[in-house]
Short mmCIF file of C-alpha atoms in Angstrom, two decimals:
data_model
loop_
_atom_site.label_atom_id
_atom_site.label_comp_id
_atom_site.label_asym_id
_atom_site.label_seq_id
_atom_site.Cartn_x
_atom_site.Cartn_y
_atom_site.Cartn_z
CA MET A 263 0.01 0.01 -0.05
CA SER A 264 1.38 3.37 -0.91
CA THR A 265 1.44 6.25 1.48
CA ASP A 266 1.22 9.86 0.39
CA THR A 267 3.77 12.24 1.56
CA PRO A 268 2.24 14.96 3.70
CA ARG A 269 2.24 18.35 1.89
CA THR A 270 4.05 21.13 3.74
CA ASP A 271 3.84 24.91 3.06
CA THR A 272 7.40 25.44 4.13
CA LEU A 273 9.30 27.68 1.63
CA ARG A 274 12.97 27.33 0.82
CA THR A 275 15.00 30.29 1.73
CA ASP A 276 15.97 30.76 -1.85
CA ASP A 277 12.32 30.71 -2.94
CA PRO A 278 11.26 34.32 -4.10
CA ARG A 279 7.95 33.88 -2.15
CA ALA A 280 9.78 33.76 1.06
CA ARG A 281 10.64 37.43 0.56
CA ASP A 282 7.22 38.45 -0.69
CA PRO A 283 5.26 40.41 1.94
CA ARG A 284 2.03 39.11 0.54
CA THR A 285 2.92 35.54 1.53
CA ASP A 286 4.73 36.54 4.75
CA PRO A 287 2.83 39.57 6.21
CA GLY A 288 5.15 39.84 9.16
CA HIS A 289 8.30 39.65 7.11
CA ASP A 290 8.71 43.30 6.33
CA ARG A 291 8.17 44.32 10.04
CA ARG A 292 10.74 41.91 11.28
CA ASP A 293 13.30 43.20 8.77
CA GLU A 294 12.66 46.87 9.74
CA PRO A 295 15.43 48.45 11.82
CA ALA A 296 14.65 49.07 15.44
CA TRP A 297 14.79 52.84 15.16
CA LEU A 298 12.05 52.79 12.65
CA LEU A 299 9.78 50.69 14.78
CA VAL A 300 10.25 53.15 17.68
CA THR A 301 9.62 56.07 15.36
CA ARG A 302 6.36 54.52 14.10
CA ARG A 303 5.26 53.76 17.69
CA GLU A 304 5.89 57.37 18.67
CA VAL A 305 4.00 58.77 15.73
CA VAL A 306 1.04 56.44 15.88
CA SER A 307 0.62 56.77 19.64
CA ARG A 308 0.60 60.59 19.47
CA ILE A 309 -1.31 61.05 16.24
CA THR A 310 -4.15 58.98 17.57
CA ASP A 311 -4.17 60.74 20.99
CA LYS A 312 -7.22 62.84 21.49
CA SER A 313 -5.34 65.50 23.35
CA PHE A 314 -2.83 65.90 20.51
CA LEU A 315 -5.59 66.13 17.86
CA LEU A 316 -7.72 68.50 20.00
CA GLY A 317 -4.72 70.76 20.72
CA THR A 318 -3.80 70.96 17.02
CA ALA A 319 -7.43 71.62 15.97
CA PHE A 320 -7.63 74.29 18.72
CA MET A 321 -4.54 76.07 17.33
CA VAL A 322 -5.90 75.89 13.78
CA VAL A 323 -9.15 77.47 14.87
CA LEU A 324 -7.22 80.09 16.79
CA ILE A 325 -5.14 81.03 13.81
CA ALA A 326 -7.99 80.99 11.45
CA GLY A 327 -9.98 83.02 13.84
CA PHE A 328 -7.31 85.60 14.48
CA ILE A 329 -6.77 86.09 10.69
CA GLY A 330 -10.56 86.18 10.12
CA PHE A 331 -11.09 88.74 12.81
CA ASN A 332 -8.32 91.04 11.38
CA ALA A 333 -9.81 90.66 7.88
CA TRP A 334 -13.23 91.51 9.15
CA GLN A 335 -11.83 94.56 11.01
CA GLU A 336 -10.17 95.77 7.89
CA GLU A 337 -13.38 95.53 5.87
CA ARG A 338 -15.67 96.81 8.72
CA THR A 339 -16.86 100.41 8.20
CA ASP A 340 -17.14 102.45 11.39
CA SER A 341 -20.25 104.56 10.96
CA VAL A 342 -20.27 107.71 13.27
CA THR A 343 -22.56 110.67 13.69
CA LEU A 344 -21.23 114.19 13.99
CA ALA A 345 -23.42 116.78 15.49
CA ALA A 346 -22.97 120.44 14.10
CA THR A 347 -24.58 123.71 15.07
CA PRO A 348 -25.10 126.39 12.37
CA ASP A 349 -21.59 127.90 13.06
CA SER A 350 -19.87 124.58 12.32
CA ALA A 351 -22.16 123.06 9.64
CA ALA A 352 -19.78 123.97 6.74
CA MET A 353 -16.80 122.37 8.45
CA ALA A 354 -18.78 119.31 9.45
CA THR A 355 -20.00 118.87 5.82
CA ALA A 356 -16.37 119.08 4.64
CA ILE A 357 -15.50 116.42 7.18
CA GLU A 358 -18.33 114.17 5.86
CA ASP A 359 -17.12 114.48 2.31
CA ALA A 360 -13.37 114.02 2.96
CA ALA A 361 -13.68 111.23 5.58
CA PRO A 362 -13.21 108.37 3.00
CA GLU A 363 -9.97 109.96 1.78
CA VAL A 364 -8.48 110.05 5.27
CA ASP A 365 -9.82 106.57 6.45
CA ASP A 366 -11.86 104.41 4.07
CA ASN A 367 -13.23 102.45 7.11
CA VAL A 368 -14.90 105.54 8.57
CA ALA A 369 -18.24 106.90 7.39
CA VAL A 370 -19.29 110.29 8.85
CA THR A 371 -22.91 111.39 8.92
CA VAL A 372 -23.81 115.06 9.90
CA LEU A 373 -26.58 115.67 12.27
CA GLU A 374 -27.60 119.39 12.20
CA VAL A 375 -28.77 120.78 15.51
CA ASP A 376 -30.08 124.23 16.48
CA ASP A 377 -27.81 125.17 19.38
CA ARG A 378 -25.44 123.95 22.15
CA ALA A 379 -28.22 122.51 24.27
CA ALA A 380 -29.58 120.40 21.37
CA ALA A 381 -25.94 119.21 20.61
CA GLU A 382 -25.46 118.09 24.25
CA ALA A 383 -28.91 116.32 24.33
CA ALA A 384 -27.90 114.49 21.16
CA LEU A 385 -24.71 113.27 22.81
CA ARG A 386 -26.49 112.12 26.05
CA ASP A 387 -29.21 110.31 24.00
CA ASP A 388 -26.56 108.55 21.82
CA GLU A 389 -27.95 110.18 18.74
CA ALA A 390 -24.50 111.55 18.02
CA ASP A 391 -20.91 110.32 18.65
CA GLY A 392 -19.40 113.86 18.72
CA TRP A 393 -20.16 117.55 18.46
CA LEU A 394 -17.92 119.87 16.55
CA HIS A 395 -17.88 123.48 17.45
CA PRO A 396 -15.46 126.45 17.07
CA THR A 397 -13.44 127.84 19.94
CA ASP A 398 -11.30 131.03 20.28
CA ASP A 399 -8.20 129.33 19.15
CA GLY A 400 -9.56 126.61 16.81
CA TRP A 401 -12.12 123.79 16.92
CA GLN A 402 -13.26 121.33 19.62
CA LEU A 403 -14.76 117.88 19.32
CA THR A 404 -16.90 117.06 22.28
CA SER A 405 -18.08 113.51 23.06
CA GLU A 406 -20.39 112.16 25.73
CA SER A 407 -17.88 110.31 28.02
CA SER A 408 -15.15 108.62 25.96
CA GLU A 409 -12.60 109.30 23.24
CA GLN A 410 -13.94 108.66 19.71
CA GLY A 411 -10.72 107.40 18.24
CA SER A 412 -11.56 106.98 14.52
CA LEU A 413 -13.78 110.14 14.48
CA THR A 414 -11.14 112.19 16.25
CA ASP A 415 -8.38 111.13 13.72
CA VAL A 416 -10.65 112.12 10.74
CA VAL A 417 -11.70 115.41 12.29
CA ARG A 418 -8.17 116.49 13.10
CA ALA A 419 -6.86 115.64 9.64
CA VAL A 420 -9.71 117.31 7.73
CA VAL A 421 -9.89 120.37 9.98
CA GLN A 422 -6.05 120.84 9.72
CA GLN A 423 -6.25 120.56 5.91
CA GLN A 424 -9.24 122.84 5.63
CA VAL A 425 -7.80 125.62 7.88
CA LEU A 426 -4.53 125.41 6.06
CA THR A 427 -6.30 125.86 2.74
CA ASP A 428 -8.28 128.87 3.99
CA ASN A 429 -5.12 130.52 5.54
CA ALA A 430 -3.14 129.95 2.41
CA ALA A 431 -5.82 131.57 0.18
CA GLU A 432 -5.76 134.56 2.53
CA VAL A 433 -2.03 135.22 1.87
CA GLY A 434 -2.28 134.36 -1.84
CA THR A 435 -0.65 130.91 -1.94
CA THR A 436 -1.61 127.22 -1.83
CA VAL A 437 -1.25 124.46 0.70
CA ASP A 438 1.06 122.62 -1.66
CA ALA A 439 3.49 125.52 -1.86
CA LEU A 440 3.33 125.85 1.95
CA GLN A 441 4.16 122.24 2.43
CA ALA A 442 6.74 121.86 -0.33
CA GLY A 443 9.86 120.04 0.89
CA SER A 444 8.27 118.95 4.18
CA THR A 445 7.53 115.33 3.17
CA VAL A 446 9.40 112.68 5.10
CA THR A 447 9.82 109.14 3.72
CA THR A 448 11.41 106.04 5.05
CA ASP A 449 13.95 103.62 3.77
CA PHE A 450 16.13 100.81 5.02
CA LEU A 451 19.82 100.09 4.34
CA ARG A 452 18.82 96.39 4.28
CA GLY A 453 15.62 94.92 2.96
CA ASP A 454 12.39 96.15 1.35
CA ALA A 455 10.61 98.91 3.30
CA GLU A 456 7.23 97.87 1.91
CA ARG A 457 7.55 94.43 3.48
CA ALA A 458 8.92 95.54 6.79
CA GLY A 459 5.79 95.48 8.77
CA VAL A 460 4.64 92.22 7.43
CA ALA A 461 8.06 90.68 7.82
CA GLU A 462 8.13 91.68 11.51
CA ALA A 463 4.75 90.12 12.18
CA VAL A 464 5.60 86.96 10.37
CA GLY A 465 9.00 86.87 11.98
CA PHE A 466 7.25 86.92 15.43
CA VAL A 467 5.01 83.98 14.29
CA PHE A 468 8.17 81.97 13.27
CA VAL A 469 9.92 82.55 16.55
CA PHE A 470 6.78 81.68 18.58
CA LEU A 471 6.05 78.57 16.58
CA PHE A 472 9.58 77.21 17.08
CA TYR A 473 9.60 77.98 20.79
CA PHE A 474 6.11 76.49 21.26
CA ALA A 475 7.00 73.28 19.34
CA ALA A 476 10.24 72.85 20.98
CA LEU A 477 8.89 73.28 24.49
CA VAL A 478 5.67 71.21 24.13
CA PHE A 479 7.16 68.27 22.24
CA GLY A 480 10.45 68.49 24.28
CA MET A 481 8.59 68.15 27.54
CA GLN A 482 6.49 65.30 26.25
CA LEU A 483 9.70 63.49 24.93
CA ALA A 484 11.49 63.96 28.23
CA SER A 485 8.38 62.80 30.18
CA SER A 486 7.94 59.70 28.21
CA VAL A 487 11.64 58.72 28.80
CA ILE A 488 11.14 59.27 32.56
CA GLU A 489 7.98 57.07 32.48
CA GLU A 490 9.74 54.28 30.81
CA LYS A 491 12.71 54.53 33.01
CA GLN A 492 10.54 54.75 36.31
CA SER A 493 8.42 51.84 35.26
CA ARG A 494 11.50 49.74 34.36
CA ILE A 495 9.93 49.13 30.93
CA VAL A 496 13.12 50.68 29.42
CA GLU A 497 15.09 47.69 30.71
CA ILE A 498 13.07 45.32 28.67
CA ILE A 499 13.29 47.52 25.60
CA ALA A 500 17.06 47.86 26.08
CA ALA A 501 17.45 44.15 26.14
CA ALA A 502 15.67 43.86 22.84
CA ILE A 503 17.04 46.74 20.82
CA PRO A 504 20.17 49.02 21.00
CA VAL A 505 19.64 52.06 23.21
CA ARG A 506 20.84 54.33 20.46
CA HIS A 507 18.05 53.03 18.27
CA LEU A 508 15.51 53.86 21.02
CA LEU A 509 16.84 57.39 21.16
CA ALA A 510 16.81 57.87 17.29
CA GLY A 511 13.27 56.58 17.17
CA LYS A 512 12.07 58.89 19.81
CA VAL A 513 13.81 61.98 18.27
CA LEU A 514 12.67 61.17 14.79
CA GLY A 515 9.17 60.41 15.81
CA ASN A 516 8.63 63.64 17.67
CA THR A 517 10.43 65.51 14.95
CA ALA A 518 7.97 64.17 12.32
CA LEU A 519 5.02 65.08 14.52
CA ALA A 520 6.35 68.59 15.15
CA VAL A 521 6.97 69.12 11.43
CA ILE A 522 3.53 67.88 10.54
CA GLN A 523 1.87 70.10 12.98
CA LEU A 524 4.07 73.04 11.88
CA LEU A 525 3.06 72.50 8.28
CA VAL A 526 -0.60 72.50 9.21
CA TYR A 527 -0.25 75.80 11.00
CA LEU A 528 1.77 77.41 8.17
CA VAL A 529 -0.68 76.27 5.49
CA VAL A 530 -3.64 77.61 7.47
CA GLY A 531 -1.75 80.84 8.03
CA LEU A 532 -0.79 81.45 4.42
CA VAL A 533 -4.14 80.42 3.07
CA GLY A 534 -5.85 82.74 5.58
CA LEU A 535 -3.52 85.57 4.69
CA SER A 536 -4.58 85.21 1.03
CA PHE A 537 -8.11 86.34 2.02
CA THR A 538 -6.86 89.58 3.64
CA SER A 539 -5.51 92.83 2.24
CA TYR A 540 -2.01 91.36 2.67
CA LYS A 541 -2.64 88.65 0.04
CA SER A 542 -0.07 90.20 -2.38
CA TYR A 543 2.66 89.25 0.13
CA VAL A 544 1.83 85.50 0.11
CA PRO A 545 4.17 84.61 -2.87
CA ALA A 546 6.93 86.57 -1.34
CA LEU A 547 6.63 84.69 1.92
CA SER A 548 6.76 81.28 0.38
CA GLY A 549 10.59 81.28 0.11
CA PRO A 550 11.26 82.45 3.64
CA THR A 551 8.68 79.94 4.87
CA ALA A 552 10.62 77.11 3.21
CA TRP A 553 13.88 78.30 4.79
CA PHE A 554 12.17 78.37 8.13
CA ILE A 555 10.99 74.79 7.83
CA ALA A 556 14.64 73.82 6.99
CA PHE A 557 16.03 75.67 9.95
CA PHE A 558 13.29 74.36 12.20
CA LEU A 559 14.14 70.76 11.27
CA ALA A 560 17.80 71.05 12.13
CA GLY A 561 17.24 73.10 15.20
CA PHE A 562 14.46 70.91 16.54
CA ILE A 563 16.46 67.61 16.11
CA ALA A 564 19.25 69.11 18.24
CA LEU A 565 16.83 70.32 20.99
CA ALA A 566 14.83 67.07 20.90
CA CYS A 567 18.03 65.14 21.55
CA LEU A 568 18.84 67.36 24.49
CA TRP A 569 15.33 66.91 25.87
CA ALA A 570 15.74 63.08 25.75
CA VAL A 571 19.03 63.52 27.69
CA ALA A 572 17.23 65.63 30.27
CA GLY A 573 14.67 62.86 30.72
CA SER A 574 17.36 60.15 30.98
CA LEU A 575 19.22 62.02 33.76
CA ALA A 576 16.12 62.03 35.88
CA SER A 577 14.83 59.02 37.73
CA ARG A 578 11.54 60.54 38.82
CA THR A 579 9.13 63.10 37.19
CA GLU A 580 9.97 65.51 40.02
CA ASP A 581 13.63 65.54 38.81
CA LEU A 582 12.78 66.73 35.32
CA GLN A 583 12.61 70.48 36.38
CA ALA A 584 16.10 70.33 37.53
CA THR A 585 17.60 68.33 34.65
CA SER A 586 15.85 70.42 32.10
CA THR A 587 16.49 73.92 33.59
CA PRO A 588 19.62 74.59 31.35
CA LEU A 589 17.59 73.60 28.27
CA THR A 590 14.70 75.79 29.28
CA MET A 591 17.01 78.77 29.72
CA LEU A 592 18.54 78.11 26.31
CA MET A 593 15.11 78.16 24.79
CA LEU A 594 14.26 81.50 26.52
CA VAL A 595 17.39 82.94 25.11
CA MET A 596 16.36 81.90 21.62
CA PHE A 597 12.90 83.22 22.07
CA PHE A 598 13.85 86.71 23.35
CA GLY A 599 16.93 86.87 21.24
CA GLY A 600 14.87 86.14 18.11
CA LEU A 601 12.44 88.93 19.02
CA SER A 602 14.65 91.60 20.28
CA LEU A 603 17.94 91.41 18.38
CA ASP A 604 18.46 93.78 15.51
CA GLY A 605 21.33 95.42 13.68
CA ARG A 606 24.76 93.92 13.86
CA GLY A 607 23.80 91.78 16.88
CA GLN A 608 21.02 90.09 14.75
CA VAL A 609 23.45 89.54 11.93
CA ILE A 610 25.96 87.85 14.22
CA ALA A 611 23.32 85.78 16.04
CA SER A 612 22.09 84.51 12.65
CA PHE A 613 25.20 82.35 12.36
CA VAL A 614 25.34 81.11 15.89
CA PRO A 615 23.51 77.87 16.56
CA PRO A 616 20.97 77.25 17.86
CA VAL A 617 19.86 80.89 17.91
CA SER A 618 20.33 80.98 14.23
CA ALA A 619 17.29 78.69 13.88
CA VAL A 620 14.96 81.62 14.67
CA VAL A 621 17.05 84.70 13.77
CA MET A 622 18.13 83.76 10.22
CA PRO A 623 14.58 83.17 9.00
CA LYS A 624 13.73 86.66 10.31
CA ARG A 625 16.61 88.18 8.34
CA ILE A 626 15.44 86.37 5.28
CA LEU A 627 11.98 87.78 5.73
CA ALA A 628 13.37 91.27 6.03
CA GLY A 629 15.35 90.91 2.90
CA GLY A 630 18.80 92.14 2.07
CA VAL A 631 20.49 88.71 2.79
CA GLU A 632 23.19 87.47 0.55
CA TRP A 633 22.47 84.04 -1.03
CA TRP A 634 25.28 82.38 0.78
CA GLU A 635 24.30 83.52 4.27
CA PRO A 636 21.27 81.15 4.74
CA LEU A 637 23.35 78.28 3.43
CA LEU A 638 26.26 78.99 5.77
CA ALA A 639 23.93 79.38 8.73
CA LEU A 640 22.07 76.21 7.87
CA GLY A 641 25.26 74.28 7.49
CA LEU A 642 26.58 75.49 10.95
CA LEU A 643 23.22 74.70 12.51
CA ALA A 644 23.30 71.11 10.94
CA ALA A 645 26.90 70.61 12.20
CA PHE A 646 25.72 71.78 15.71
CA ALA A 647 22.78 69.31 15.52
CA ALA A 648 25.27 66.44 14.52
CA VAL A 649 27.56 67.20 17.46
CA THR A 650 24.51 67.51 19.80
CA VAL A 651 23.20 64.17 18.68
CA TRP A 652 26.61 62.50 19.12
CA VAL A 653 27.14 63.95 22.58
CA GLY A 654 23.44 63.41 23.52
CA GLU A 655 23.55 59.79 22.36
CA ARG A 656 26.47 59.11 24.72
CA LEU A 657 24.87 60.73 27.68
CA TYR A 658 21.50 59.18 27.03
CA ARG A 659 22.95 55.65 26.55
CA ARG A 660 24.94 55.81 29.78
CA ALA A 661 22.30 57.47 31.96
CA LEU A 662 19.12 55.75 30.79
CA LEU A 663 19.61 52.51 32.83
CA GLN A 664 20.89 54.30 36.04
CA THR A 665 18.36 54.36 38.84
CA GLY A 666 18.28 55.42 42.35
CA GLY A 667 18.42 59.13 41.93
CA ARG A 668 19.25 61.96 39.62
CA VAL A 669 22.34 61.47 37.42
CA SER A 670 24.67 64.40 36.77
CA LEU A 671 26.18 65.15 33.35
CA ARG A 672 29.70 64.22 34.65
CA GLN A 673 28.37 60.87 35.96
CA ALA A 674 26.62 60.09 32.77
CA TRP A 675 29.65 60.99 30.63
CA SER A 676 32.13 58.94 32.67
CA ALA A 677 29.91 56.03 33.37
CA ALA A 678 30.83 52.61 31.96
CA GLU A 679 29.03 51.26 28.93
#
């Protein structure tokens, strides 16, 4: 009697199907480097976290709301009523006609009243926002109880122009002749004066976004290191994969999340800006924004590695404040330096890592930067990041498995492998 040989599904190692992920679903995961597995774990655990998603959504709504409010303010017309007695009716009419030329967001309507008592009654009854009347040495704008900012500015400008015109006509000349040579314009030795205001505002946004991302993600990275160390889970992980792979995965995972979040904020900001009166600046901001992303990436990797080191030096959550203090001070220096530095100090700081991560993008925004300056600054920042990663990897690897108390930098550097 013949017997059938049992069929087996075992594949030879030289069989191409053995390397096909469709026939071996777990094959690609087992062949992945450990740092990539840690990176995926960091990204997936955070990107599915409700607090992370809600925080990101809140910031998006905040940015969109801020831009929308400013756009609405720019388009909103402030309608004001100006009471005028017979002795000021002509001047009030001139203000009504010239108001759009002074401020196109202010519309003035004249309310003619018979006398002073009627004007004061109109103010008290909120029928008028101001009352214009002549005095011995000029004109006076009276309001009920508070300064009428937009109306006051329009009234001052129109009255001044009207009085100058009348005085010039009395002496046989014109206002233009009287004001010839008195115009003052502004210019900059570096950059484009037309973009100065927008560049300053966007520069502040760049500095704030870098500081916010580095602080939030850095603290979360350090806290996760402490939690794993305090629960002794890190000892199990370290027995399975090299510690340097664990560090690389954590840094790259948090960097990817920070960049994704940053891109969302920047896209929302630029799209929102395109719906405002500053939409003509959006194309000019694209280049500086790309440079900022590059500087952000290099600077964040360096700081993320230092945050991981701060977490590895602590044995308890309470120790993090002490181990992260130098890093927090460095970030404050970067924040205030990025906001306050100007002139020669700003130029020098734009080449000094890690401050250059926020200062150079601001210089690029202002204009007047030579083509080689951002490349040199980015190269120096990348070199700083590489040195930081090398030093941080050694400190992290030697401090991570030490328990029983806070580890000093000297102890971590000199500890045995």
